[in-house]
XYZ file of C-alpha atoms in Angstrom:
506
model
C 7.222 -4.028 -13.003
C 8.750 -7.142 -11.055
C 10.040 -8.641 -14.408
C 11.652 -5.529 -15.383
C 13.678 -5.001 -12.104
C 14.380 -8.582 -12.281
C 15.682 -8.280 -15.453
C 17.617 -5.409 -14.703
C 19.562 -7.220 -11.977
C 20.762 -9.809 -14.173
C 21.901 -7.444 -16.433
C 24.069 -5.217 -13.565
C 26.588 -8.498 -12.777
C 28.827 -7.789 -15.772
C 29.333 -4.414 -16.223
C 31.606 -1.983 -14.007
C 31.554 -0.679 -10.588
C 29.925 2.625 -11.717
C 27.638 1.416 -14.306
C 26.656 -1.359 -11.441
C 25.738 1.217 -9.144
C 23.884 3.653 -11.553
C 21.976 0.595 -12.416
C 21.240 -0.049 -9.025
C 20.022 3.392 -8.441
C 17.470 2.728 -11.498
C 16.209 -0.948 -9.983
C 15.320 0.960 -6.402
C 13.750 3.805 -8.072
C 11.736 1.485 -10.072
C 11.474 -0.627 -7.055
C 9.867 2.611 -5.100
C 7.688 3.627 -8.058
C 5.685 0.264 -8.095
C 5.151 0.756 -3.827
C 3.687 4.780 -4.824
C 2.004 3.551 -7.783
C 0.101 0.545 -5.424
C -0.071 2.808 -2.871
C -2.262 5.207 -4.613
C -4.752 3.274 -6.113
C -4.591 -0.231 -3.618
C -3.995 -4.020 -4.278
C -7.772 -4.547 -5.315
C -7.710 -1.814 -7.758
C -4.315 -2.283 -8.411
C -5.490 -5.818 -10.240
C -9.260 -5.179 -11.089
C -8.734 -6.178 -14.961
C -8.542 -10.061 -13.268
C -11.286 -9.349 -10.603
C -14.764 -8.128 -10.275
C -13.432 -5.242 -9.154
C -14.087 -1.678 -10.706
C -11.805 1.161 -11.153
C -11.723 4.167 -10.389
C -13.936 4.014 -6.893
C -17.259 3.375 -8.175
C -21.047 2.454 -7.098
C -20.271 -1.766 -6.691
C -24.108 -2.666 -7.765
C -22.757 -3.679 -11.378
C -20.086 -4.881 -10.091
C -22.039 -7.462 -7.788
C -24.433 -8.464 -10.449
C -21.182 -9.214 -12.643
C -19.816 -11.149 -9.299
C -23.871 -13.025 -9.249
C -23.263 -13.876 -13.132
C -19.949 -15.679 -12.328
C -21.352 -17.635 -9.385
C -24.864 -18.241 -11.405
C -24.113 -17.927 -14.985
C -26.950 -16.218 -16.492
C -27.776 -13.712 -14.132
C -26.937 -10.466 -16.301
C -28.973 -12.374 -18.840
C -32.124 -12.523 -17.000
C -31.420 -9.026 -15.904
C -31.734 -7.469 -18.936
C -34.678 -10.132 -19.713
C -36.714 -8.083 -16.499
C -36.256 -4.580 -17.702
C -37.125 -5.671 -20.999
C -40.312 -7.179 -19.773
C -41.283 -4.349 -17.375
C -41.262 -2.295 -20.839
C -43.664 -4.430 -22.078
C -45.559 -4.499 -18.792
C -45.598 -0.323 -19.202
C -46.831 0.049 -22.513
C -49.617 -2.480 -22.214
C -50.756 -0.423 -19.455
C -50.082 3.053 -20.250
C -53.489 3.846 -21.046
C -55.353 2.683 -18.012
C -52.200 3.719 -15.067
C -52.162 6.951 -13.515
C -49.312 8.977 -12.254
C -50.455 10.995 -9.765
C -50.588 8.960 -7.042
C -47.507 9.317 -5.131
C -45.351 6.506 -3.471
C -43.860 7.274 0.071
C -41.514 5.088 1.198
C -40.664 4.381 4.910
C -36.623 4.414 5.374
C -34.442 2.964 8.486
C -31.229 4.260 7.994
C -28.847 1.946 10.132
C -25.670 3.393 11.016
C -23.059 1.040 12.112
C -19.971 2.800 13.364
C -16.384 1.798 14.927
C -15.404 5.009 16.229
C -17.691 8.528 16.429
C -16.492 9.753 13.008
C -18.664 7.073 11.737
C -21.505 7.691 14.183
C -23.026 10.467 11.839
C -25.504 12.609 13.256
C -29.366 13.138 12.996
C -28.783 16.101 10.999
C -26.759 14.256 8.480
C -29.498 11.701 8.168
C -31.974 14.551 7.988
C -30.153 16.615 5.055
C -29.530 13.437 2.837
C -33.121 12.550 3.091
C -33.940 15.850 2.053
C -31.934 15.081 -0.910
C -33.189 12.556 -1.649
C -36.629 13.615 -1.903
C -35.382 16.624 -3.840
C -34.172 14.703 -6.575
C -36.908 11.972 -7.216
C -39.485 15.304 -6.615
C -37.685 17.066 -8.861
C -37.429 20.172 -6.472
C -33.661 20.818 -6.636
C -32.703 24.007 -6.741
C -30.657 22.846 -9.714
C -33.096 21.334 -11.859
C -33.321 24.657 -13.652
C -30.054 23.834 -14.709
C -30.963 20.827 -17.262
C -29.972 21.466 -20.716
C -32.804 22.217 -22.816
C -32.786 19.050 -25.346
C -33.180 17.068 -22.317
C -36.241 18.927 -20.639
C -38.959 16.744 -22.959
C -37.746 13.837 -21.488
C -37.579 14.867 -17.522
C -39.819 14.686 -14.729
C -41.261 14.023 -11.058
C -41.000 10.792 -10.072
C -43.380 11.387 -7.589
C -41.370 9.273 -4.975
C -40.582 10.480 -1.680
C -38.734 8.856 1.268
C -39.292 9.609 5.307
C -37.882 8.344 7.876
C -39.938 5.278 9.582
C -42.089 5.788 12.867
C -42.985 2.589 13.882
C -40.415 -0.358 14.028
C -41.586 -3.764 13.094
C -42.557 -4.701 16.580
C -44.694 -1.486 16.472
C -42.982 0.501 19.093
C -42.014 4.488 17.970
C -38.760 5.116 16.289
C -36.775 7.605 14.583
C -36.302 5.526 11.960
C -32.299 5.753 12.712
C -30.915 2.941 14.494
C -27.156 3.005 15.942
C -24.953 -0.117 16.424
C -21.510 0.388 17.947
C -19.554 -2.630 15.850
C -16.328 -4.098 16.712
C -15.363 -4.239 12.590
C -13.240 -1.391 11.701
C -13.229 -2.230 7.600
C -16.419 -3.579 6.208
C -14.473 -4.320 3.316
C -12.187 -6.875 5.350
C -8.033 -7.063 5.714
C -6.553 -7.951 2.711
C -3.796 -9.931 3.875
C -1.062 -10.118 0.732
C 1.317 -7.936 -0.926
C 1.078 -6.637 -4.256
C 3.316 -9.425 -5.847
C 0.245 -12.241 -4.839
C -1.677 -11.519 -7.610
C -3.376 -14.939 -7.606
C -4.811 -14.717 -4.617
C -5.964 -10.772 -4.640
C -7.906 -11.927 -7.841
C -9.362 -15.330 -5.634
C -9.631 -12.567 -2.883
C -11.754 -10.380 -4.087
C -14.026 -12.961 -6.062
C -14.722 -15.365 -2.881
C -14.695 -12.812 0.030
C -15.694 -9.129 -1.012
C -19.220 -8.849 -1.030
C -19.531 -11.485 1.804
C -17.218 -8.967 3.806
C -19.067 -5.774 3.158
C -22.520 -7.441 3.264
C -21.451 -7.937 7.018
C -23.056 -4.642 8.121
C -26.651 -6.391 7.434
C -25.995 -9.432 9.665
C -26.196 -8.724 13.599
C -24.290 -12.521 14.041
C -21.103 -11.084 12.057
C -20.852 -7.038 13.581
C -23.586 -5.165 11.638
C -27.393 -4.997 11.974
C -30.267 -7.335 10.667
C -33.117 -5.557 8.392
C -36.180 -4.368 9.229
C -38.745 -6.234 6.950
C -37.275 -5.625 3.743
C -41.140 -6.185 2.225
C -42.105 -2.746 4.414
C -38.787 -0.682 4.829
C -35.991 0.319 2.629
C -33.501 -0.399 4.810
C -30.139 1.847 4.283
C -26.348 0.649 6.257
C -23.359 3.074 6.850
C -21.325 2.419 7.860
C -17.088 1.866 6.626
C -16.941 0.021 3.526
C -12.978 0.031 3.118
C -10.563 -2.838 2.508
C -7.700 -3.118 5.290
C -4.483 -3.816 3.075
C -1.329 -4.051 6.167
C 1.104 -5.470 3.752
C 1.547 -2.365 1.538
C 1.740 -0.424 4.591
C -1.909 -0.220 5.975
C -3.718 0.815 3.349
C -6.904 1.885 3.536
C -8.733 1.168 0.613
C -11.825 2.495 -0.947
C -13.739 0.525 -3.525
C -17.553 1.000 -3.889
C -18.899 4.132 -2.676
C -22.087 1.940 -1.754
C -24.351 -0.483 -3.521
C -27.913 -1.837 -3.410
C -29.534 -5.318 -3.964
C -31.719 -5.157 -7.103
C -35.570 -5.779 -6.916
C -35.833 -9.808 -6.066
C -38.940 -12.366 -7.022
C -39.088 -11.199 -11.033
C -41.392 -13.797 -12.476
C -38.953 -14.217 -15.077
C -35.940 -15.158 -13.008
C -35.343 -18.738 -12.364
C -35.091 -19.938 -9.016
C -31.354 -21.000 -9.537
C -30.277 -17.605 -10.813
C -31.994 -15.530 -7.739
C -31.131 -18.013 -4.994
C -27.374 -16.095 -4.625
C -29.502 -13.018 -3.681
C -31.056 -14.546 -1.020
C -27.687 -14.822 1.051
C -27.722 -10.930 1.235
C -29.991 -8.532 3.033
C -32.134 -6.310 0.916
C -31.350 -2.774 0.701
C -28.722 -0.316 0.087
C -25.151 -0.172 1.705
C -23.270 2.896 1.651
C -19.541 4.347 3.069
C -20.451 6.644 5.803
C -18.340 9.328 3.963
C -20.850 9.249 0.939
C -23.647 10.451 2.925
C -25.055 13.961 2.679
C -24.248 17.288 1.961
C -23.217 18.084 5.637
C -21.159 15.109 6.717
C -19.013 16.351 8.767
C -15.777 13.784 6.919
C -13.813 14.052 3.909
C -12.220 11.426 1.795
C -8.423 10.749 2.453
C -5.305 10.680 0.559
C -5.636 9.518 -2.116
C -9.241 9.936 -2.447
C -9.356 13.890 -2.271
C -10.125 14.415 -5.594
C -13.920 12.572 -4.281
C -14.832 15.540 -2.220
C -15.760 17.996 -4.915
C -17.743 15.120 -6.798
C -19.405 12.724 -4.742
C -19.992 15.180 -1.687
C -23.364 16.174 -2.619
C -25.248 13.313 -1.199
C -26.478 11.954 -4.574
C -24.534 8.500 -4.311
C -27.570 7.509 -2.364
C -29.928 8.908 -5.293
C -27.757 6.459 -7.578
C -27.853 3.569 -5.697
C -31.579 3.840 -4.692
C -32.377 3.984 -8.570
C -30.254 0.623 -8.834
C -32.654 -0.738 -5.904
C -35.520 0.281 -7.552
C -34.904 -1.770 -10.736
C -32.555 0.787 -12.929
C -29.319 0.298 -14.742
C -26.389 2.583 -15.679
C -27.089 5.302 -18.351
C -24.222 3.947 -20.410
C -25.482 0.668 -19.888
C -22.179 -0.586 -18.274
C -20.377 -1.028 -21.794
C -19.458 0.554 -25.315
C -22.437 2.036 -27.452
C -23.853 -1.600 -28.948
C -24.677 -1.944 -24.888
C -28.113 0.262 -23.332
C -29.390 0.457 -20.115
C -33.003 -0.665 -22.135
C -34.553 2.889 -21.391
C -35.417 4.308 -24.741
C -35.166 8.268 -23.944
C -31.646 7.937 -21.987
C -29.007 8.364 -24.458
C -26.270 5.702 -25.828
C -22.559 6.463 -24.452
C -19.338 4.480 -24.742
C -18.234 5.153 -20.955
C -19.497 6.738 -17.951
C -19.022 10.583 -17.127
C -15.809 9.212 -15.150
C -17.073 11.892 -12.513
C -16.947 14.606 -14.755
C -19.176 17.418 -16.247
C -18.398 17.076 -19.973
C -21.152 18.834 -21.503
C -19.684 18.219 -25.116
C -19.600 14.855 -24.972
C -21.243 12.539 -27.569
C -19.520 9.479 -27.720
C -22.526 7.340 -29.593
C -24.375 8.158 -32.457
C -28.164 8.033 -30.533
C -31.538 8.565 -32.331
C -34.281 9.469 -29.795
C -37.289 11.206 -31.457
C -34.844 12.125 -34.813
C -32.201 13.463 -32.454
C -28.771 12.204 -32.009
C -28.429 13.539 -27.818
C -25.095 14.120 -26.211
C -24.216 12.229 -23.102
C -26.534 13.078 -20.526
C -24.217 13.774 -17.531
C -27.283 15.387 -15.573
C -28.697 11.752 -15.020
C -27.976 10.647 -11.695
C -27.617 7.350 -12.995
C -24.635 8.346 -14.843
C -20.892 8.259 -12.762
C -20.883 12.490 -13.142
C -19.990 14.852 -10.239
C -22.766 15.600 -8.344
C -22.526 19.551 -9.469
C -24.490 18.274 -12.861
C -26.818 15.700 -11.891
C -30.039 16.734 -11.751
C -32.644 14.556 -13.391
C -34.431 11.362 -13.762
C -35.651 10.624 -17.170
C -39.549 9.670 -18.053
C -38.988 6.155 -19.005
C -36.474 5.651 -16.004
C -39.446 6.986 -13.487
C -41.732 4.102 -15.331
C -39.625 1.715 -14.307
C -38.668 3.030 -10.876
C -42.698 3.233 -10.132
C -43.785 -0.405 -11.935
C -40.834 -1.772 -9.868
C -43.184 -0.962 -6.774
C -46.439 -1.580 -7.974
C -45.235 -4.853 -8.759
C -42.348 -6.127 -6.820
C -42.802 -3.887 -3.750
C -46.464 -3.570 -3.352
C -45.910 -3.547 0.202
C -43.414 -1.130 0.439
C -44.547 2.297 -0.584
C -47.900 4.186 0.549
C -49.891 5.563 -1.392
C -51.066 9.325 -1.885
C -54.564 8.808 -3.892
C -56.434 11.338 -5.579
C -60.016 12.151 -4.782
C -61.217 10.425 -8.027
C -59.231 6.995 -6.887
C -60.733 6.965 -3.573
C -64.065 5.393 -4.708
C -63.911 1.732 -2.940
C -60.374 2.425 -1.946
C -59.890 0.703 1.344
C -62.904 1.286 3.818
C -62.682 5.203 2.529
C -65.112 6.652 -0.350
C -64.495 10.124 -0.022
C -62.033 12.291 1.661
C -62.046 15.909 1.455
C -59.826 18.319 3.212
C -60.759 22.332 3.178
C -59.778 24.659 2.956
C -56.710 23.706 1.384
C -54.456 25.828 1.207
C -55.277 25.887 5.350
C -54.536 28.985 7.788
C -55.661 27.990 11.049
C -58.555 25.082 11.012
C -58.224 22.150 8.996
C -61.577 20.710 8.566
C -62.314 16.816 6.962
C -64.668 15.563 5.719
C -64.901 11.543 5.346
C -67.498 9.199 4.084
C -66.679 5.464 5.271
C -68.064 2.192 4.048
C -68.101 0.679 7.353
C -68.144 1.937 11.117
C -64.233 1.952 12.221
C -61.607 3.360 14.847
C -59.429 5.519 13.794
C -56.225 7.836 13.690
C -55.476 10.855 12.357
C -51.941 12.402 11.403
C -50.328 14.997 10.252
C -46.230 14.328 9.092
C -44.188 16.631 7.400
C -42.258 16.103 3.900
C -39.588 14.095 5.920
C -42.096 11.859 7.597
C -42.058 13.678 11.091
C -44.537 13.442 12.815
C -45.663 17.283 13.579
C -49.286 17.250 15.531
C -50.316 14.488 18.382
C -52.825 11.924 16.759
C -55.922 12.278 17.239
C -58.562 8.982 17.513
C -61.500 9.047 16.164
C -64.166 6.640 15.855
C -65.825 7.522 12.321
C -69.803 5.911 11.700
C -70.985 4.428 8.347
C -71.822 7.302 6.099
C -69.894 10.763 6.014
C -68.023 12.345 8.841
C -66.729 15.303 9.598
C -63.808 16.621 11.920
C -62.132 19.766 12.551
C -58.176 20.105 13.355
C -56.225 23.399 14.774
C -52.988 23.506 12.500
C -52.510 26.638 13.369
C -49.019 26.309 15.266
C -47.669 24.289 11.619
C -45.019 26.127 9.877
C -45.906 26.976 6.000
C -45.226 24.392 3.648
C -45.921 21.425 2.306
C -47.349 18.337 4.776
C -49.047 15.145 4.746
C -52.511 14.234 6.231
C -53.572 10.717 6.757
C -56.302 8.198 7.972
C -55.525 4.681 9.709
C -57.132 2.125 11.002
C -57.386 -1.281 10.816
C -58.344 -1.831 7.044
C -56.056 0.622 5.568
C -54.451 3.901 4.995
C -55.459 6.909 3.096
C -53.253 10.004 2.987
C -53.821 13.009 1.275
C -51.512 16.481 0.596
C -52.303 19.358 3.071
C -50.692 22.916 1.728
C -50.439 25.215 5.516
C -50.389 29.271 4.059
């Protein structure tokens, strides 16, 4: 654009007064038409073909591992190498692993606000956890609406998330905590106009993630983690780029991002160090939370509010931090995401519902699949995701067995309680429960104890009760009368473990 004007103006000195000023006319509409055109898209995305940079607005976890493999060359490699190898890891153990057990996984959301827009409320929280544990549970009311050549291939996860009740120094919590930050843009101010090209582009590559990854460091106007071995820890707060030279922009980039699973014994040392310079976890804009929030993307960002206002961004980037890829594998069809029943595509969903697309020629089980835009690790509006494959659960679950042994507890079975912790057998009955809850425990060892009752969120719904159970079996009766009906979550604690269980209340 600034060649052609350019050129224009050396053409304008010979010709007439009329031709001069037609010409003129041409160069300022020209001139005006470059300003809209930045205008509605931003410097940053303006240049991302020379940056790391995405465009359109996108989830920035690819993105950062693309920004990781310039700094560490390699690191995509060794990416793909861990996937590959957690494959492996599945199959060989596919006969002896069981999937019932479910993983619950304590979550601090920190919110990290400049003005009270940003300072979203419990409810918000609330709703996208709910979510959340919707869409890994597979209990979305729109599940039902999965085509049928996918339904082979989709499942429960058997992951849930609830908010965290003890902070690491033990006291209660909410698990929400709220930091009042002097940083308006997480992103940072972007301080040249759209003809320094050179230095967007060195911009972008040396400061962008340091600037966002901000909001995890209390010494530069965020929040530090809780340990990141015992907590997913979640920021919001605003993740836009500052841009005062093409009159203060606002610019939107990544919806949010998450650090991928660190420690793979098949990463060298040199390619993980860059990790270790961010917080683990998951960032997100404050407007990509929930269902309920309250805000709206701006001009020019409108078209965002019927697609990625359903609060499964955070489903998205919590499958990144959990070890998964994009379904189109970030490339043309010769590139995968390494999970053999999501199909090949040439592009993402580009935030669509395109439910004739097939852009690759696929063979899972004979069948050559369309695009999967239901995936929610597919860029699709949020009115068609829906589903988690099979193999993609593997992964998600082997991530945490392995990598994040720490993080998750564990629901057991009856059958896997035999020399679990200091438990043999716990029984709760009746179960489905009306008014007395009655259990029945048989210990290996003499031991103090508490008993709980949370809901599917994690709240915590009846006072503990402490109990000192003997060597041998126990029993213990509990009025749940007062509970609401649904689903809840009994557990056991003491000093050598946990043990939780599913209670149904009728």
């Amino acid at each position: 654009m600034v060649l052609l004007v350019l050129a224009l103006q050396r053409i304008i000195n010979p010709l007439t007064k009329e031709m001069k000023s037609l010409l003129k006319l041409g160069v300022l509409l020209l001139t005006l038409l470059s300003v809209e055109s930045t205008l509605a898209q931003g410097l940053i995305q303006e240049n991302s073909s020379n940056n790391d940079a995405s465009t359109p607005t996108s989830c920035g976890s690819y993105e950062y591992m693309k920004h990781l493999d310039e700094k560490s060359e390699g690191f995509l490699e060794h990416s793909d190498n861990f996937v590959l190898n957690l494959k492996k890891v599945i199959k060989t153990k596919q006969a002896e692993k069981s999937n019932n057990n479910i993983y619950r996984i304590p979550v601090v959301f920190h919110v990290v606000y400049n003005n009270e827009e940003e300072n979203l409320a419990e409810s918000v929280i609330q709703n996208q956890l709910e979510i959340m544990n919707a869409s890994f549970r597979r209990t979305n009311a729109d599940a039902v609406d999965t085509r049928a050549e996918f339904l082979p291939y989709v499942g429960d996860a058997k992951i849930e998330f609830f908010l965290a009740e003890t902070d690491p120094d033990g006291m209660s919590t909410d698990g929400i905590t709220r930091t009042n930050s002097d940083i308006a843009f997480f992103g940072g101010v972007l301080p040249y106009t759209s003809l320094q090209t050179t230095e967007i582009v060195q911009w972008v590559n040396d400061s962008l993630f340091l600037n966002m990854f901000r909001i995890t460091r209390e010494d530069q106007g965020g929040i530090d983690p809780w340990d990141p071995e015992r907590y997913l820890n979640i920021w919001i707060g605003d993740l836009r780029i500052f841009e005062p030279e093409i009159g203060n922009f606002e610019e939107l980039v990544y919806f949010g991002l998450a650090i991928p699973p660190l420690d793979h014994y098949n990463w060298p040392e040199e390619v993980t160090d860059p990790l270790t310079e961010f917080n683990q976890g998951i960032i997100m804009h404050y407007v990509s939370i929930a269902e309920n929030n309250p805000n709206s993307y701006p001009e020019p960002y409108q078209a965002f509010n019927s697609s990625v206002s359903s609060g499964k961004m955070l489903v998205h980037e919590t499958g990144h931090y959990l070890g998964l890829r994009h379904i189109w594998g970030d490339g043309n069809c010769s590139l995968d995401d390494f999970i053999d029943d999501t199909p090949l595509a040439s592009t993402s969903g580009l935030y669509d519902c395109n439910f004739s697309s097939n852009t690759c020629t696929d063979d899972i089980d004979g069948l050559d699949l369309p695009n999967m835009v239901e995936n929610y690790m597919d860029y699709t509006s949020g009115a068609c995701q829906n589903s988690f494959t099979l193999g993609q659960i593997d992964i998600m679950r082997e991530v945490l067995e392995v990598y994040k042994p720490e993080l998750a507890e564990v629901i057991l079975t009856t059958e896997e309680l035999s020399g679990a912790l200091f438990i043999s057998e716990l029984v709760l009955y009746p179960n489905p429960v009306n008014e007395v809850l009655t259990i029945s425990t048989t210990v290996n060892k003499t031991t103090q104890a508490q008993l709980k009752i949370h809901d599917s969120t994690g709240r915590l719904v009846l006072d503990p009760a402490q109990v000192t159970l003997t060597y041998g079996k126990n029993t213990v009766s509990i009025d749940v009368s007062n509970l609401d009906h649904g689903v809840y979550y009994f557990s056991i604690t003491s000093n050598q473990g946990k043990v939780l269980k599913t209670l149904v209340k009728n």
